[in-house]
CSV table of N, CA and C in Angstrom, one decimal:
chain,number,residue,atom,x,y,z
G,29,MET,N,38.1,5.3,0.3
G,29,MET,CA,36.9,4.7,-0.1
G,29,MET,C,36.6,3.4,0.7
G,30,LYS,N,37.7,2.6,0.8
G,30,LYS,CA,37.6,1.4,1.4
G,30,LYS,C,37.3,1.6,2.9
G,31,LYS,N,37.8,2.7,3.5
G,31,LYS,CA,37.5,3.0,4.9
G,31,LYS,C,36.0,3.3,5.1
G,32,TYR,N,35.4,3.9,4.2
G,32,TYR,CA,34.0,4.3,4.3
G,32,TYR,C,33.1,3.0,4.2
G,33,ILE,N,33.5,2.1,3.3
G,33,ILE,CA,32.7,0.8,3.2
G,33,ILE,C,32.8,0.0,4.4
G,34,ILE,N,34.0,-0.1,5.0
G,34,ILE,CA,34.1,-0.9,6.3
G,34,ILE,C,33.4,-0.2,7.4
G,35,THR,N,33.4,1.1,7.5
G,35,THR,CA,32.7,1.8,8.5
G,35,THR,C,31.2,1.7,8.3
G,36,SER,N,30.7,1.7,7.1
G,36,SER,CA,29.3,1.5,6.8
G,36,SER,C,28.9,0.1,7.2
G,37,LEU,N,29.6,-0.9,6.9
G,37,LEU,CA,29.3,-2.3,7.3
G,37,LEU,C,29.3,-2.5,8.8
G,38,VAL,N,30.2,-1.9,9.5
G,38,VAL,CA,30.3,-2.0,10.9
G,38,VAL,C,29.0,-1.3,11.5
G,39,ILE,N,28.6,-0.2,11.0
G,39,ILE,CA,27.4,0.5,11.5
G,39,ILE,C,26.2,-0.3,11.2
G,40,VAL,N,26.0,-0.9,10.0
G,40,VAL,CA,24.9,-1.7,9.7
G,40,VAL,C,24.8,-3.0,10.6
G,41,LEU,N,26.0,-3.6,10.8
G,41,LEU,CA,26.0,-4.8,11.7
G,41,LEU,C,25.6,-4.4,13.2
G,42,ALA,N,26.1,-3.3,13.6
G,42,ALA,CA,25.9,-2.8,15.0
G,42,ALA,C,24.4,-2.6,15.2
G,43,VAL,N,23.8,-1.9,14.2
G,43,VAL,CA,22.3,-1.6,14.3
G,43,VAL,C,21.5,-2.8,14.2
G,44,SER,N,21.9,-3.8,13.4
G,44,SER,CA,21.1,-5.0,13.3
G,44,SER,C,21.2,-5.9,14.6
G,45,PHE,N,22.3,-5.9,15.3
G,45,PHE,CA,22.4,-6.6,16.5
G,45,PHE,C,21.7,-5.8,17.6
G,46,TRP,N,21.7,-4.5,17.5
G,46,TRP,CA,21.0,-3.7,18.5
G,46,TRP,C,19.5,-4.1,18.6
G,47,ASN,N,18.9,-4.4,17.5
G,47,ASN,CA,17.5,-4.7,17.4
G,47,ASN,C,17.1,-6.1,17.8
G,48,CYS,N,18.1,-6.9,17.9
G,48,CYS,CA,17.8,-8.3,18.3
G,48,CYS,C,17.4,-8.4,19.7
G,49,GLU,N,16.5,-9.4,20.0
G,49,GLU,CA,16.1,-9.7,21.4
G,49,GLU,C,16.6,-11.1,21.7
G,50,LYS,N,16.6,-11.3,23.0
G,50,LYS,CA,17.0,-12.6,23.5
G,50,LYS,C,15.9,-13.7,23.0
G,51,ASP,N,16.3,-14.9,23.0
G,51,ASP,CA,15.4,-16.0,22.5
G,51,ASP,C,14.1,-15.9,23.2
G,52,ASP,N,13.1,-16.1,22.4
G,52,ASP,CA,11.7,-16.1,23.0
G,52,ASP,C,11.4,-17.5,23.5
G,53,ILE,N,12.0,-17.8,24.7
G,53,ILE,CA,11.7,-19.0,25.4
G,53,ILE,C,11.2,-18.7,26.8
G,54,CYS,N,10.1,-19.3,27.1
G,54,CYS,CA,9.5,-19.1,28.4
G,54,CYS,C,10.2,-20.0,29.4
G,55,ALA,N,10.9,-19.4,30.4
G,55,ALA,CA,11.6,-20.1,31.4
G,55,ALA,C,10.7,-20.9,32.3
G,56,GLN,N,11.2,-22.0,32.7
G,56,GLN,CA,10.5,-23.0,33.6
G,56,GLN,C,9.9,-22.3,34.8
G,57,GLU,N,10.7,-21.4,35.4
G,57,GLU,CA,10.3,-20.8,36.7
G,57,GLU,C,9.4,-19.6,36.5
G,58,THR,N,9.0,-19.2,35.3
G,58,THR,CA,8.1,-18.1,35.0
G,58,THR,C,6.8,-18.5,35.6
G,59,PRO,N,6.2,-17.6,36.4
G,59,PRO,CA,4.9,-17.8,37.0
G,59,PRO,C,3.8,-17.9,35.9
G,60,THR,N,2.9,-18.9,36.0
G,60,THR,CA,1.9,-19.1,35.1
G,60,THR,C,0.5,-19.0,35.8
G,61,THR,N,-0.5,-19.2,35.1
G,61,THR,CA,-1.9,-19.2,35.7
G,61,THR,C,-2.0,-20.2,36.8
G,62,PRO,N,-2.3,-19.8,38.0
G,62,PRO,CA,-2.3,-20.7,39.1
G,62,PRO,C,-3.6,-21.5,39.1
G,63,ARG,N,-3.5,-22.7,39.7
G,63,ARG,CA,-4.6,-23.6,39.9
G,63,ARG,C,-5.2,-23.4,41.3
G,64,LEU,N,-6.4,-23.8,41.5
G,64,LEU,CA,-7.1,-23.7,42.8
G,64,LEU,C,-6.6,-24.8,43.7
G,65,ILE,N,-6.2,-24.5,44.9
G,65,ILE,CA,-5.8,-25.5,45.9
G,65,ILE,C,-6.9,-25.7,46.8
G,66,ILE,N,-7.3,-27.0,46.9
G,66,ILE,CA,-8.4,-27.4,47.8
G,66,ILE,C,-7.9,-28.4,48.8
G,67,GLU,N,-8.1,-28.3,50.1
G,67,GLU,CA,-7.8,-29.2,51.1
G,67,GLU,C,-9.1,-29.8,51.7
G,68,PHE,N,-9.0,-31.1,52.0
G,68,PHE,CA,-10.2,-31.8,52.5
G,68,PHE,C,-10.0,-32.1,54.0
G,69,TYR,N,-11.1,-31.8,54.8
G,69,TYR,CA,-11.0,-32.0,56.2
G,69,TYR,C,-12.2,-32.8,56.7
G,70,ASP,N,-12.0,-33.4,57.9
G,70,ASP,CA,-13.0,-34.3,58.5
G,70,ASP,C,-14.1,-33.4,59.1
G,71,ALA,N,-15.3,-33.6,58.7
G,71,ALA,CA,-16.4,-32.7,59.2
G,71,ALA,C,-16.6,-32.9,60.7
G,72,ALA,N,-16.4,-34.1,61.2
G,72,ALA,CA,-16.5,-34.4,62.6
G,72,ALA,C,-15.4,-33.8,63.5
G,73,ASN,N,-14.2,-33.6,62.8
G,73,ASN,CA,-13.1,-33.0,63.5
G,73,ASN,C,-12.5,-32.0,62.6
G,74,PRO,N,-13.0,-30.8,62.5
G,74,PRO,CA,-12.6,-29.8,61.4
G,74,PRO,C,-11.2,-29.4,61.4
G,75,THR,N,-10.4,-29.7,62.4
G,75,THR,CA,-9.0,-29.3,62.3
G,75,THR,C,-8.1,-30.4,61.7
G,76,GLU,N,-8.7,-31.6,61.5
G,76,GLU,CA,-7.9,-32.7,60.9
G,76,GLU,C,-8.1,-32.9,59.4
G,77,LEU,N,-7.0,-32.9,58.7
G,77,LEU,CA,-7.0,-33.2,57.3
G,77,LEU,C,-7.6,-34.6,57.1
G,78,LYS,N,-8.3,-34.9,56.0
G,78,LYS,CA,-8.9,-36.2,55.8
G,78,LYS,C,-8.7,-36.5,54.3
G,79,ASN,N,-8.1,-37.7,54.1
G,79,ASN,CA,-7.9,-38.2,52.7
G,79,ASN,C,-9.2,-38.5,52.1
G,80,VAL,N,-9.4,-38.1,50.9
G,80,VAL,CA,-10.5,-38.5,50.1
G,80,VAL,C,-10.1,-39.6,49.1
G,81,THR,N,-11.0,-40.6,49.0
G,81,THR,CA,-10.7,-41.8,48.3
G,81,THR,C,-11.5,-41.8,47.0
G,82,ASN,N,-10.9,-42.1,45.9
G,82,ASN,CA,-11.5,-42.3,44.6
G,82,ASN,C,-12.4,-41.1,44.2
G,83,LEU,N,-11.8,-39.9,44.3
G,83,LEU,CA,-12.5,-38.7,43.9
G,83,LEU,C,-12.3,-38.4,42.4
G,84,GLY,N,-13.4,-38.3,41.7
G,84,GLY,CA,-13.4,-37.9,40.3
G,84,GLY,C,-13.9,-36.5,40.2
G,85,ILE,N,-13.2,-35.6,39.4
G,85,ILE,CA,-13.7,-34.3,39.2
G,85,ILE,C,-13.7,-34.0,37.7
G,86,ALA,N,-14.9,-33.6,37.2
G,86,ALA,CA,-15.0,-33.3,35.8
G,86,ALA,C,-16.0,-32.2,35.6
G,87,GLU,N,-15.9,-31.5,34.5
G,87,GLU,CA,-16.9,-30.5,34.1
G,87,GLU,C,-18.2,-31.3,33.7
G,88,PRO,N,-19.4,-30.8,34.0
G,88,PRO,CA,-20.6,-31.6,33.8
G,88,PRO,C,-20.7,-32.1,32.3
G,89,THR,N,-20.2,-31.4,31.3
G,89,THR,CA,-20.4,-31.8,29.9
G,89,THR,C,-19.3,-32.7,29.5
G,90,PHE,N,-18.3,-33.0,30.3
G,90,PHE,CA,-17.2,-33.9,29.9
G,90,PHE,C,-17.3,-35.2,30.5
G,91,GLU,N,-16.9,-36.2,29.8
G,91,GLU,CA,-16.9,-37.6,30.3
G,91,GLU,C,-15.7,-37.9,31.1
G,92,THR,N,-14.6,-37.3,30.8
G,92,THR,CA,-13.3,-37.6,31.5
G,92,THR,C,-12.9,-36.3,32.3
G,93,GLY,N,-12.1,-36.5,33.3
G,93,GLY,CA,-11.7,-35.4,34.1
G,93,GLY,C,-10.5,-35.8,34.9
G,94,TYR,N,-10.4,-35.4,36.1
G,94,TYR,CA,-9.3,-35.6,37.0
G,94,TYR,C,-9.7,-36.7,38.0
G,95,ALA,N,-8.7,-37.6,38.3
G,95,ALA,CA,-8.9,-38.6,39.3
G,95,ALA,C,-7.9,-38.5,40.4
G,96,PHE,N,-8.4,-38.5,41.7
G,96,PHE,CA,-7.6,-38.4,42.8
G,96,PHE,C,-7.9,-39.6,43.8
G,97,ASN,N,-6.9,-40.1,44.4
G,97,ASN,CA,-7.1,-41.2,45.4
G,97,ASN,C,-6.2,-41.1,46.6
G,98,ALA,N,-6.8,-41.1,47.8
G,98,ALA,CA,-6.0,-41.1,49.0
G,98,ALA,C,-5.2,-39.8,49.2
G,99,VAL,N,-5.8,-38.7,48.9
G,99,VAL,CA,-5.1,-37.4,49.0
G,99,VAL,C,-6.0,-36.5,49.9
G,100,SER,N,-5.3,-35.6,50.6
G,100,SER,CA,-6.1,-34.6,51.3
G,100,SER,C,-6.0,-33.2,50.7
G,101,SER,N,-5.2,-33.1,49.6
G,101,SER,CA,-5.1,-31.8,49.0
G,101,SER,C,-5.0,-32.0,47.5
G,102,ILE,N,-5.8,-31.2,46.7
G,102,ILE,CA,-5.7,-31.3,45.3
G,102,ILE,C,-5.6,-29.9,44.6
G,103,THR,N,-5.2,-29.9,43.4
G,103,THR,CA,-5.1,-28.6,42.6
G,103,THR,C,-6.0,-28.8,41.4
G,104,ILE,N,-6.8,-27.9,41.1
G,104,ILE,CA,-7.6,-28.0,39.9
G,104,ILE,C,-7.6,-26.6,39.1
G,105,PRO,N,-7.7,-26.7,37.8
G,105,PRO,CA,-7.7,-25.4,37.0
G,105,PRO,C,-9.1,-24.8,37.0
G,106,LEU,N,-9.1,-23.5,36.9
G,106,LEU,CA,-10.3,-22.7,36.7
G,106,LEU,C,-10.3,-22.2,35.2
G,107,ARG,N,-11.5,-22.0,34.7
G,107,ARG,CA,-11.6,-21.5,33.3
G,107,ARG,C,-11.0,-20.1,33.2
G,108,THR,N,-10.2,-19.8,32.2
G,108,THR,CA,-9.6,-18.5,32.0
G,108,THR,C,-10.4,-17.7,31.1
G,109,ASN,N,-11.5,-18.2,30.4
G,109,ASN,CA,-12.3,-17.5,29.5
G,109,ASN,C,-13.7,-17.1,30.0
G,110,GLN,N,-14.0,-17.5,31.2
G,110,GLN,CA,-15.3,-17.2,31.9
G,110,GLN,C,-15.0,-16.9,33.3
G,111,ASP,N,-16.1,-16.3,33.9
G,111,ASP,CA,-16.0,-15.9,35.4
G,111,ASP,C,-16.6,-17.0,36.2
G,112,THR,N,-16.9,-18.1,35.7
G,112,THR,CA,-17.5,-19.2,36.4
G,112,THR,C,-16.9,-20.6,36.0
G,113,THR,N,-16.7,-21.5,36.9
G,113,THR,CA,-16.3,-22.8,36.6
G,113,THR,C,-17.2,-23.7,37.4
G,114,THR,N,-17.9,-24.7,36.7
G,114,THR,CA,-18.7,-25.6,37.4
G,114,THR,C,-18.1,-27.0,37.2
G,115,LEU,N,-18.0,-27.7,38.3
G,115,LEU,CA,-17.3,-29.0,38.3
G,115,LEU,C,-18.2,-30.0,39.1
G,116,ASN,N,-18.2,-31.2,38.7
G,116,ASN,CA,-18.8,-32.3,39.4
G,116,ASN,C,-17.7,-32.9,40.3
G,117,PHE,N,-18.0,-32.9,41.6
G,117,PHE,CA,-17.1,-33.6,42.6
G,117,PHE,C,-17.7,-34.9,42.9
G,118,VAL,N,-17.2,-36.0,42.4
G,118,VAL,CA,-17.8,-37.3,42.5
G,118,VAL,C,-17.0,-38.2,43.4
G,119,LEU,N,-17.5,-38.4,44.6
G,119,LEU,CA,-16.9,-39.3,45.6
G,119,LEU,C,-17.1,-40.8,45.1
G,120,ASN,N,-16.1,-41.5,45.1
G,120,ASN,CA,-16.1,-42.9,44.5
G,120,ASN,C,-16.2,-42.8,43.0
G,121,GLY,N,-16.0,-41.7,42.4
G,121,GLY,CA,-16.1,-41.5,40.9
G,121,GLY,C,-15.0,-42.0,40.1
G,122,SER,N,-13.8,-42.3,40.7
G,122,SER,CA,-12.7,-42.7,39.9
G,122,SER,C,-12.5,-44.2,40.0
G,123,ASP,N,-13.5,-44.9,40.5
G,123,ASP,CA,-13.4,-46.4,40.5
G,123,ASP,C,-14.3,-46.9,39.5
G,124,GLU,N,-14.3,-48.2,39.3
G,124,GLU,CA,-15.1,-48.9,38.3
G,124,GLU,C,-16.6,-49.0,38.6
G,125,ASP,N,-17.0,-49.0,39.9
G,125,ASP,CA,-18.4,-49.2,40.3
G,125,ASP,C,-19.1,-47.8,40.3
G,126,ALA,N,-20.0,-47.6,39.4
G,126,ALA,CA,-20.8,-46.4,39.3
G,126,ALA,C,-21.9,-46.3,40.2
G,127,THR,N,-22.3,-47.5,40.9
G,127,THR,CA,-23.5,-47.5,41.7
G,127,THR,C,-23.2,-46.8,43.1
G,128,ASN,N,-22.0,-46.7,43.5
G,128,ASN,CA,-21.7,-46.0,44.8
G,128,ASN,C,-21.2,-44.6,44.6
G,129,ASP,N,-21.4,-44.0,43.5
G,129,ASP,CA,-21.0,-42.6,43.2
G,129,ASP,C,-21.9,-41.6,44.0
G,130,LEU,N,-21.3,-40.6,44.6
G,130,LEU,CA,-22.0,-39.5,45.2
G,130,LEU,C,-21.5,-38.2,44.6
G,131,THR,N,-22.4,-37.5,43.9
G,131,THR,CA,-22.0,-36.3,43.2
G,131,THR,C,-22.5,-35.0,43.8
G,132,ASP,N,-21.6,-34.1,44.0
G,132,ASP,CA,-21.9,-32.7,44.3
G,132,ASP,C,-21.4,-31.8,43.2
G,133,VAL,N,-22.3,-30.9,42.8
G,133,VAL,CA,-22.0,-30.0,41.7
G,133,VAL,C,-21.5,-28.7,42.5
G,134,VAL,N,-20.3,-28.3,42.1
G,134,VAL,CA,-19.6,-27.2,42.8
G,134,VAL,C,-19.4,-26.1,41.7
G,135,THR,N,-19.8,-24.9,42.0
G,135,THR,CA,-19.6,-23.8,41.1
G,135,THR,C,-18.7,-22.7,41.8
G,136,PHE,N,-17.7,-22.4,41.1
G,136,PHE,CA,-16.8,-21.3,41.5
G,136,PHE,C,-17.0,-20.1,40.8
G,137,ASN,N,-17.3,-19.0,41.5
G,137,ASN,CA,-17.6,-17.7,40.9
G,137,ASN,C,-16.4,-16.7,41.2
G,138,TYR,N,-15.9,-16.1,40.2
G,138,TYR,CA,-14.7,-15.3,40.4
G,138,TYR,C,-14.6,-14.2,39.4
G,139,SER,N,-13.7,-13.3,39.6
G,139,SER,CA,-13.3,-12.3,38.6
G,139,SER,C,-11.9,-12.7,38.1
G,140,ARG,N,-11.5,-12.2,36.9
G,140,ARG,CA,-10.2,-12.6,36.4
G,140,ARG,C,-9.4,-11.3,36.1
G,141,ILE,N,-8.1,-11.5,36.3
G,141,ILE,CA,-7.1,-10.4,35.9
G,141,ILE,C,-6.1,-11.0,35.1
G,142,GLU,N,-6.0,-10.5,33.8
G,142,GLU,CA,-4.9,-11.0,32.9
G,142,GLU,C,-3.7,-10.1,33.0
G,143,THR,N,-2.6,-10.7,33.1
G,143,THR,CA,-1.3,-10.0,33.2
G,143,THR,C,-0.4,-10.5,32.1
G,144,TYR,N,0.1,-9.6,31.3
G,144,TYR,CA,1.0,-9.9,30.2
G,144,TYR,C,2.4,-10.3,30.8
G,145,ILE,N,2.9,-11.5,30.5
G,145,ILE,CA,4.2,-11.9,31.0
G,145,ILE,C,5.3,-11.6,30.0
G,146,SER,N,5.2,-12.1,28.8
G,146,SER,CA,6.2,-11.9,27.7
G,146,SER,C,5.6,-12.5,26.4
G,147,ARG,N,6.3,-12.2,25.4
G,147,ARG,CA,5.9,-12.8,24.1
G,147,ARG,C,5.9,-14.3,24.1
G,148,ALA,N,6.9,-14.9,24.7
G,148,ALA,CA,7.1,-16.3,24.7
G,148,ALA,C,6.1,-17.0,25.7
G,149,CYS,N,5.8,-16.3,26.8
G,149,CYS,CA,5.0,-16.9,27.9
G,149,CYS,C,3.5,-16.5,27.7
G,150,GLY,N,3.2,-15.4,27.0
G,150,GLY,CA,1.8,-15.0,26.9
G,150,GLY,C,1.3,-14.3,28.1
G,151,TYR,N,0.0,-14.6,28.5
G,151,TYR,CA,-0.6,-14.0,29.6
G,151,TYR,C,-0.8,-15.0,30.7
G,152,LYS,N,-0.8,-14.4,31.9
G,152,LYS,CA,-1.1,-15.1,33.2
G,152,LYS,C,-2.4,-14.6,33.7
G,153,THR,N,-3.3,-15.5,34.1
G,153,THR,CA,-4.6,-15.1,34.6
G,153,THR,C,-4.6,-15.4,36.1
G,154,THR,N,-4.9,-14.4,36.9
G,154,THR,CA,-5.1,-14.6,38.3
G,154,THR,C,-6.6,-14.4,38.6
G,155,PHE,N,-7.1,-15.0,39.7
G,155,PHE,CA,-8.5,-15.1,40.0
G,155,PHE,C,-8.8,-14.5,41.4
G,156,ILE,N,-10.0,-13.9,41.5
G,156,ILE,CA,-10.4,-13.4,42.8
G,156,ILE,C,-11.8,-14.0,43.0
G,157,LEU,N,-11.9,-14.9,44.0
G,157,LEU,CA,-13.2,-15.5,44.3
G,157,LEU,C,-14.2,-14.5,44.9
G,158,ASN,N,-15.4,-14.5,44.5
G,158,ASN,CA,-16.4,-13.5,44.9
G,158,ASN,C,-16.6,-13.7,46.4
G,159,ASP,N,-16.8,-12.5,47.1
G,159,ASP,CA,-16.9,-12.6,48.6
G,159,ASP,C,-18.2,-13.2,49.0
G,160,THR,N,-19.3,-13.0,48.3
G,160,THR,CA,-20.6,-13.5,48.7
G,160,THR,C,-20.9,-14.9,48.1
G,161,ASP,N,-20.6,-15.2,46.9
G,161,ASP,CA,-20.9,-16.5,46.3
G,161,ASP,C,-19.7,-17.1,45.5
G,162,GLY,N,-18.6,-17.0,46.2
G,162,GLY,CA,-17.3,-17.6,45.5
G,162,GLY,C,-17.4,-19.0,45.3
G,163,LEU,N,-18.2,-19.7,46.1
G,163,LEU,CA,-18.4,-21.2,46.0
G,163,LEU,C,-19.8,-21.5,46.2
G,164,VAL,N,-20.5,-22.2,45.3
G,164,VAL,CA,-21.9,-22.6,45.5
G,164,VAL,C,-22.0,-24.1,45.3
G,165,ILE,N,-22.7,-24.7,46.3
G,165,ILE,CA,-23.0,-26.1,46.2
G,165,ILE,C,-24.5,-26.3,46.5
G,166,PRO,N,-25.3,-26.4,45.5
G,166,PRO,CA,-26.7,-26.4,45.7
G,166,PRO,C,-27.3,-27.5,46.5
G,167,THR,N,-26.7,-28.7,46.3
G,167,THR,CA,-27.1,-29.9,47.1
G,167,THR,C,-25.9,-30.6,47.6
G,168,SER,N,-26.0,-31.1,48.8
G,168,SER,CA,-24.8,-31.8,49.4
G,168,SER,C,-25.1,-33.2,49.6
G,169,ASN,N,-24.4,-34.0,48.7
G,169,ASN,CA,-24.5,-35.5,48.9
G,169,ASN,C,-23.4,-36.1,49.7
G,170,TRP,N,-22.3,-35.4,49.7
G,170,TRP,CA,-21.2,-35.9,50.5
G,170,TRP,C,-20.4,-34.7,51.1
G,171,ILE,N,-20.4,-33.6,50.5
G,171,ILE,CA,-19.7,-32.4,51.1
G,171,ILE,C,-20.6,-31.8,52.2
G,172,SER,N,-20.1,-31.7,53.4
G,172,SER,CA,-20.9,-31.1,54.5
G,172,SER,C,-20.9,-29.6,54.5
G,173,SER,N,-19.7,-29.0,54.3
G,173,SER,CA,-19.5,-27.6,54.3
G,173,SER,C,-18.2,-27.2,53.6
G,174,TYR,N,-18.0,-25.9,53.5
G,174,TYR,CA,-16.7,-25.5,52.9
G,174,TYR,C,-16.3,-24.1,53.5
G,175,GLU,N,-15.1,-23.8,53.3
G,175,GLU,CA,-14.6,-22.5,53.8
G,175,GLU,C,-13.6,-21.9,52.8
G,176,ILE,N,-13.9,-20.7,52.4
G,176,ILE,CA,-12.9,-20.0,51.5
G,176,ILE,C,-11.9,-19.4,52.3
G,177,VAL,N,-10.6,-19.9,52.2
G,177,VAL,CA,-9.5,-19.4,53.1
G,177,VAL,C,-8.8,-18.2,52.4
G,178,GLN,N,-8.7,-18.2,51.1
G,178,GLN,CA,-7.9,-17.2,50.4
G,178,GLN,C,-8.7,-16.8,49.1
G,179,THR,N,-9.2,-15.6,49.0
G,179,THR,CA,-10.0,-15.3,47.9
G,179,THR,C,-9.1,-15.0,46.7
G,180,ASN,N,-7.9,-14.5,46.9
G,180,ASN,CA,-7.0,-14.2,45.8
G,180,ASN,C,-6.2,-15.4,45.4
G,181,ILE,N,-6.4,-15.8,44.2
G,181,ILE,CA,-5.7,-17.0,43.7
G,181,ILE,C,-4.7,-16.5,42.7
G,182,ASN,N,-3.5,-16.2,43.3
G,182,ASN,CA,-2.4,-15.7,42.4
G,182,ASN,C,-1.2,-16.6,42.5
G,183,ASN,N,-1.2,-17.7,43.3
G,183,ASN,CA,-0.1,-18.6,43.3
G,183,ASN,C,-0.6,-20.0,43.8
G,184,GLU,N,0.3,-21.0,43.8
G,184,GLU,CA,-0.1,-22.3,44.3
G,184,GLU,C,0.6,-22.7,45.6
G,185,ASP,N,1.0,-21.6,46.4
G,185,ASP,CA,1.7,-21.8,47.6
G,185,ASP,C,0.8,-22.0,48.8
G,186,GLU,N,-0.5,-21.7,48.7
G,186,GLU,CA,-1.3,-21.7,49.9
G,186,GLU,C,-2.7,-22.3,49.5
G,187,THR,N,-3.4,-22.8,50.6
G,187,THR,CA,-4.7,-23.3,50.4
G,187,THR,C,-5.7,-22.2,50.1
G,188,HIS,N,-6.6,-22.4,49.1
G,188,HIS,CA,-7.6,-21.4,48.8
G,188,HIS,C,-9.0,-21.8,49.4
G,189,VAL,N,-9.3,-23.1,49.4
G,189,VAL,CA,-10.6,-23.6,49.8
G,189,VAL,C,-10.4,-24.8,50.7
G,190,LYS,N,-11.2,-24.9,51.7
G,190,LYS,CA,-11.3,-26.1,52.6
G,190,LYS,C,-12.7,-26.7,52.4
G,191,ILE,N,-12.7,-28.0,52.1
G,191,ILE,CA,-14.0,-28.7,52.0
G,191,ILE,C,-14.0,-29.7,53.1
G,192,TYR,N,-15.2,-29.7,53.8
G,192,TYR,CA,-15.4,-30.7,55.0
G,192,TYR,C,-16.4,-31.8,54.5
G,193,PHE,N,-16.0,-33.0,54.8
G,193,PHE,CA,-16.9,-34.1,54.5
G,193,PHE,C,-16.8,-35.2,55.5
């Protein structure tokens, strides 16, 4: 009888450990939703990177956003719940003087693909910029032109958009 009880306990323990999963911790190196990489170039010399000074980027309905200073490359997030992200790119927008601000409204149009990573990490969204209207700038106050270099935004290892000013 004692032999049956011990065997039953061993079987119950084995089955309970069999159903266990590893800890639900999302590892640091797990790929997440990529941000858009933008590089700035000199409009007069299109092959030369150009630092942008006091660049403020915010959604039109927000008062706060991202501030960049003396950089030629930036990363910005796109909305994961819509197929469009509209942002104000404000040259001199991250300084205290609002009288010298030059604003261009930039709209990114894309499709989204959600990929399940794991229970701990959730979903990863990748983006595909539209071929015809992936980027729309209705008026140019400081941005001269742009070029979509990579329509698939699935990592942060390469430039997706070049902006010339």
